[in-house]
Amino acid sequence: MERSAIVSSLLLLALCACKLPTTPAVEHGLPQNPYRVVSVAPQTFEDIVALGIAPVGAYRVYTDQALMSADTWQSIHPLTAPPNVEQVLSLRPDVIFTVGPNAAESLSRIAPTINIKDFTNFSDWRTRHREVARLLHREPQAEAGIADTDRKIDQVRADFARHPFRVLMGHVSANTRSMVIFPDNQNTAKLMKAIGLRYGKLHNQNLSDSHGTTVSWERVDDLDCDAFFVTPAPYENLAERDKVAQQLALLAAQPLWNRLSFVKAGHVFYMDSYWQMITPITADRVMEDLERDLLGRDLDSQWHIRLPLSSSSGS
């Protein structure tokens, strides 16, 4: 056994005897200026980045690499789900973000561990972002970021005022001839409505199911919209991604699909994973995508500023 493995094992044994508080009691033990932050809750990774902190390790399932410099991206150790305790331990974190009680129970032996579900739900990105900022003592940064995003929402709403497209978004199943249409209260759908777009329907049926609505390929003519945005499935792995690509190719060959007006107009757009989780950063990206795809405008040159991240990898 290598020396590093022996040290990790000994540390784990020691930690088992001195468990640290879990949330919500953990609030009282958080450092004032945490700089070695670990996020195994993908819902919080970009919130942390938007606050100017580059985590030492993160589960980056929703992440857009272009958010930060190549050096910063490389410095963030990629983590898996469920988290590997020894891997997290090796990063020497002073704060850990996770989601769900099981992971919090094991990780709390390493450092103060925040189960984000104890503090907020995920129905409103502003609420989640403010809670993450409060726990990291970065409230001013959060308010500045939210204000900037709201200013951009107003700008884009003015651009779409004369073009109230009806839009839908969803993901294609990797294993069945079906797709899941996101509800109109999903964060990205709510952003679409905030900028003046109308969320489409399924055969005059409002989409309010919080878990999405499954539509078989035989019923795609129920999709009532002017543009359709295809996103990766939540937590989609590489093997599933390959299957989805095959399914998309099969769907594109279906006569019924090709008769749809938005397909004929070329208004089917394939989006990146950041569309699934709205933060002040991804909100900018989604609005840039919508302006480019629906209006042919490029906001990237106006908005894209590389984030000034503080290093969280200091000793």
XYZ file of C-alpha atoms in Angstrom:
315
model
C 0.000 0.000 0.000
C 1.382 3.421 -0.939
C 2.197 5.894 1.805
C -0.538 8.341 0.658
C -3.163 5.605 0.831
C -2.030 4.670 4.330
C -2.252 8.296 5.449
C -5.759 8.648 3.958
C -6.901 5.488 5.729
C -5.543 6.678 9.067
C -7.204 10.055 8.630
C -10.538 8.411 7.852
C -10.300 6.318 11.004
C -9.542 9.415 13.040
C -12.405 11.331 11.489
C -14.863 8.579 12.338
C -14.269 9.402 15.984
C -14.840 13.160 15.661
C -17.818 13.834 13.437
C -18.443 17.516 12.704
C -21.912 19.105 12.725
C -24.184 18.629 9.734
C -26.714 21.194 8.572
C -28.512 23.207 9.793
C -26.330 23.338 12.945
C -23.256 23.555 10.700
C -23.979 27.245 10.061
C -22.393 28.102 13.391
C -19.130 26.364 12.472
C -18.561 27.830 9.015
C -15.364 29.812 8.453
C -15.749 33.513 7.723
C -13.627 33.372 4.569
C -13.659 29.817 3.228
C -11.136 29.293 0.456
C -11.049 25.493 0.093
C -14.636 24.837 -0.977
C -15.841 21.496 -2.322
C -19.162 21.110 -4.125
C -20.647 17.685 -4.742
C -24.050 19.327 -5.234
C -24.208 20.262 -8.929
C -27.012 22.682 -8.081
C -24.504 24.884 -6.225
C -21.308 24.691 -8.276
C -21.999 27.659 -10.540
C -23.493 29.622 -7.648
C -20.128 29.274 -5.906
C -18.230 30.234 -9.079
C -20.488 33.270 -9.588
C -19.520 34.457 -6.103
C -15.870 34.591 -7.163
C -14.701 31.320 -5.602
C -13.078 28.522 -7.599
C -13.798 25.302 -5.674
C -10.890 22.930 -5.089
C -13.191 20.092 -6.166
C -16.627 19.832 -7.720
C -19.154 17.577 -9.421
C -19.408 19.531 -12.680
C -22.358 17.881 -14.416
C -23.992 21.158 -15.521
C -20.849 23.194 -16.006
C -19.761 25.255 -18.982
C -15.953 25.222 -19.161
C -15.947 28.631 -20.866
C -16.993 30.229 -17.572
C -13.412 30.439 -16.424
C -9.835 30.370 -17.605
C -8.274 27.065 -18.630
C -5.881 27.234 -15.650
C -8.753 27.715 -13.197
C -10.769 24.908 -14.797
C -7.818 22.550 -14.524
C -7.305 23.485 -10.866
C -10.803 22.260 -9.919
C -10.577 18.558 -9.176
C -13.497 16.715 -10.869
C -15.584 14.709 -8.401
C -18.042 11.875 -8.924
C -21.547 11.197 -7.665
C -21.952 9.685 -5.161
C -18.851 11.332 -3.732
C -15.746 9.313 -2.929
C -14.935 10.188 0.687
C -11.198 9.556 0.376
C -11.067 11.704 -2.740
C -12.817 14.576 -0.957
C -10.589 14.124 2.099
C -7.466 14.487 -0.048
C -8.621 17.986 -1.087
C -8.504 19.234 2.548
C -11.741 21.256 2.283
C -12.892 23.727 4.906
C -16.509 23.700 3.597
C -18.406 21.047 1.634
C -21.688 21.537 -0.255
C -23.764 18.447 -0.909
C -27.364 17.468 -1.524
C -29.196 14.796 0.453
C -28.693 13.475 4.010
C -26.664 10.346 3.194
C -23.758 12.193 1.612
C -23.876 14.871 4.306
C -23.569 12.211 6.991
C -20.310 10.793 5.615
C -18.748 14.042 4.388
C -19.411 15.856 7.658
C -16.588 13.802 9.172
C -14.182 15.733 6.951
C -15.345 19.364 7.212
C -18.501 21.379 7.944
C -20.955 20.032 5.375
C -23.919 21.920 3.974
C -26.838 19.883 2.686
C -28.288 22.573 0.467
C -31.765 21.016 0.731
C -31.824 22.096 4.380
C -31.691 25.735 3.318
C -33.576 26.147 0.053
C -35.573 24.376 -2.616
C -34.636 24.698 -6.265
C -37.764 26.404 -7.584
C -36.169 29.856 -7.669
C -32.548 30.429 -8.662
C -32.331 33.794 -6.903
C -33.333 32.244 -3.569
C -30.800 29.443 -3.958
C -28.029 31.842 -4.979
C -28.691 34.143 -2.019
C -28.623 31.191 0.384
C -25.303 29.915 -0.962
C -23.913 33.452 -0.716
C -25.142 33.843 2.864
C -23.489 30.580 3.909
C -20.217 31.666 2.290
C -20.474 35.249 3.617
C -20.642 36.680 0.102
C -24.019 38.448 0.144
C -22.799 41.673 -1.567
C -21.387 39.672 -4.486
C -24.690 37.804 -4.842
C -26.779 40.967 -4.901
C -24.473 42.560 -7.475
C -24.709 39.470 -9.694
C -28.495 39.258 -9.416
C -28.868 42.970 -10.197
C -26.674 42.570 -13.267
C -28.727 39.597 -14.457
C -31.979 41.502 -13.925
C -30.609 44.391 -15.995
C -29.805 41.983 -18.823
C -33.263 40.385 -18.562
C -34.800 43.853 -19.094
C -32.552 44.387 -22.118
C -33.449 41.060 -23.712
C -37.168 41.525 -22.945
C -37.063 44.735 -24.995
C -35.409 42.824 -27.854
C -38.147 40.168 -27.844
C -41.039 42.606 -27.395
C -42.013 42.342 -31.059
C -41.133 38.648 -31.338
C -43.100 36.725 -28.671
C -42.022 33.260 -29.820
C -43.726 30.230 -28.305
C -40.960 27.964 -27.051
C -40.657 24.492 -25.525
C -37.690 22.634 -24.113
C -37.047 19.024 -23.185
C -34.731 16.061 -23.513
C -34.872 12.914 -25.607
C -34.891 9.541 -23.852
C -31.805 7.373 -24.306
C -33.765 4.113 -24.171
C -37.304 4.717 -25.427
C -38.913 6.440 -28.406
C -40.030 9.384 -26.318
C -39.040 12.781 -24.958
C -39.691 14.606 -21.697
C -41.004 18.156 -22.032
C -39.960 20.418 -19.176
C -42.752 22.156 -17.233
C -43.327 25.884 -17.464
C -42.194 26.363 -13.848
C -38.725 24.928 -14.486
C -36.036 27.571 -13.914
C -35.001 27.922 -17.560
C -38.629 28.028 -18.682
C -39.309 30.771 -16.137
C -36.347 32.739 -17.495
C -37.762 32.357 -21.008
C -41.061 33.828 -19.838
C -39.272 36.624 -17.951
C -37.712 37.864 -21.202
C -41.085 37.923 -22.966
C -41.219 34.523 -24.646
C -44.339 32.419 -24.304
C -44.017 28.844 -23.128
C -45.726 26.447 -25.502
C -48.312 23.774 -24.850
C -49.108 20.173 -25.609
C -52.293 20.087 -27.667
C -53.717 23.054 -25.698
C -52.606 21.510 -22.392
C -50.606 23.742 -20.062
C -47.331 22.251 -18.909
C -47.336 22.563 -15.130
C -46.227 19.074 -14.042
C -43.131 19.675 -11.916
C -41.518 16.457 -13.165
C -42.095 17.045 -16.868
C -44.453 15.412 -19.363
C -43.474 12.373 -21.423
C -44.415 12.500 -25.101
C -43.968 9.514 -27.410
C -42.648 9.997 -30.925
C -46.093 9.069 -32.220
C -47.514 12.151 -30.444
C -44.921 14.784 -31.352
C -47.582 16.615 -33.359
C -49.006 17.596 -29.937
C -46.057 19.971 -29.506
C -47.458 23.486 -29.914
C -44.553 25.895 -30.278
C -42.493 28.003 -32.681
C -39.112 26.724 -31.474
C -37.947 23.634 -29.608
C -34.799 23.455 -27.460
C -33.294 20.033 -26.794
C -31.145 19.732 -23.669
C -29.190 16.815 -22.209
C -31.082 14.708 -19.683
C -30.311 15.456 -16.013
C -27.150 13.614 -14.895
C -26.690 12.189 -18.379
C -23.448 10.176 -18.567
C -21.259 9.646 -21.621
C -22.767 6.257 -22.499
C -26.288 7.710 -22.355
C -25.125 10.695 -24.391
C -24.093 8.369 -27.202
C -27.482 6.624 -27.032
C -29.298 9.972 -27.091
C -27.315 11.013 -30.181
C -28.489 7.834 -31.896
C -32.068 8.476 -30.797
C -31.918 12.048 -32.085
C -30.754 10.781 -35.463
C -33.674 8.340 -35.551
C -36.123 11.056 -34.510
C -34.836 13.393 -37.221
C -35.714 10.718 -39.788
C -39.342 10.354 -38.646
C -41.869 11.695 -41.209
C -44.190 12.998 -38.481
C -41.364 14.966 -36.862
C -40.364 16.498 -40.188
C -43.917 17.698 -40.867
C -43.921 19.932 -37.771
C -43.828 23.650 -38.584
C -40.965 24.465 -36.199
C -38.889 21.619 -37.644
C -39.504 22.872 -41.190
C -38.464 26.363 -40.078
C -35.168 25.034 -38.706
C -36.138 26.011 -35.172
C -34.865 22.917 -33.357
C -31.838 23.815 -31.259
C -29.493 21.485 -29.366
C -28.288 23.078 -26.159
C -25.552 22.415 -23.604
C -26.081 21.079 -20.085
C -25.935 24.535 -18.484
C -29.496 25.094 -19.708
C -30.709 22.840 -16.879
C -29.490 24.962 -13.952
C -29.985 28.732 -13.885
C -27.475 30.870 -11.988
C -26.338 34.443 -12.649
C -23.756 32.914 -14.988
C -25.924 30.462 -16.888
C -28.774 32.974 -17.155
C -26.440 35.115 -19.264
C -25.548 32.109 -21.418
C -29.156 31.070 -21.970
C -30.183 34.596 -22.948
C -27.231 34.822 -25.333
C -28.322 31.513 -26.900
C -31.935 32.648 -27.271
C -30.983 35.946 -28.927
C -28.587 34.159 -31.292
C -30.939 31.323 -32.232
C -34.229 33.222 -32.453
C -33.152 36.756 -33.429
C -29.764 36.156 -35.030
C -28.093 38.562 -32.615
C -24.768 38.040 -30.850
C -24.726 39.273 -27.261
C -21.562 37.384 -26.387
C -19.247 40.217 -27.381
C -21.229 42.594 -25.142
C -21.605 40.371 -22.095
C -18.925 37.739 -21.924
C -16.378 38.777 -19.322
C -14.098 36.145 -17.840
C -14.905 35.887 -14.158
C -12.358 37.235 -11.656
C -12.179 34.118 -9.510
C -10.392 33.996 -6.191
C -8.222 30.932 -5.838
C -9.557 28.414 -3.322
C -6.527 26.190 -3.572
C -4.230 27.997 -1.198
C -2.489 26.121 1.568
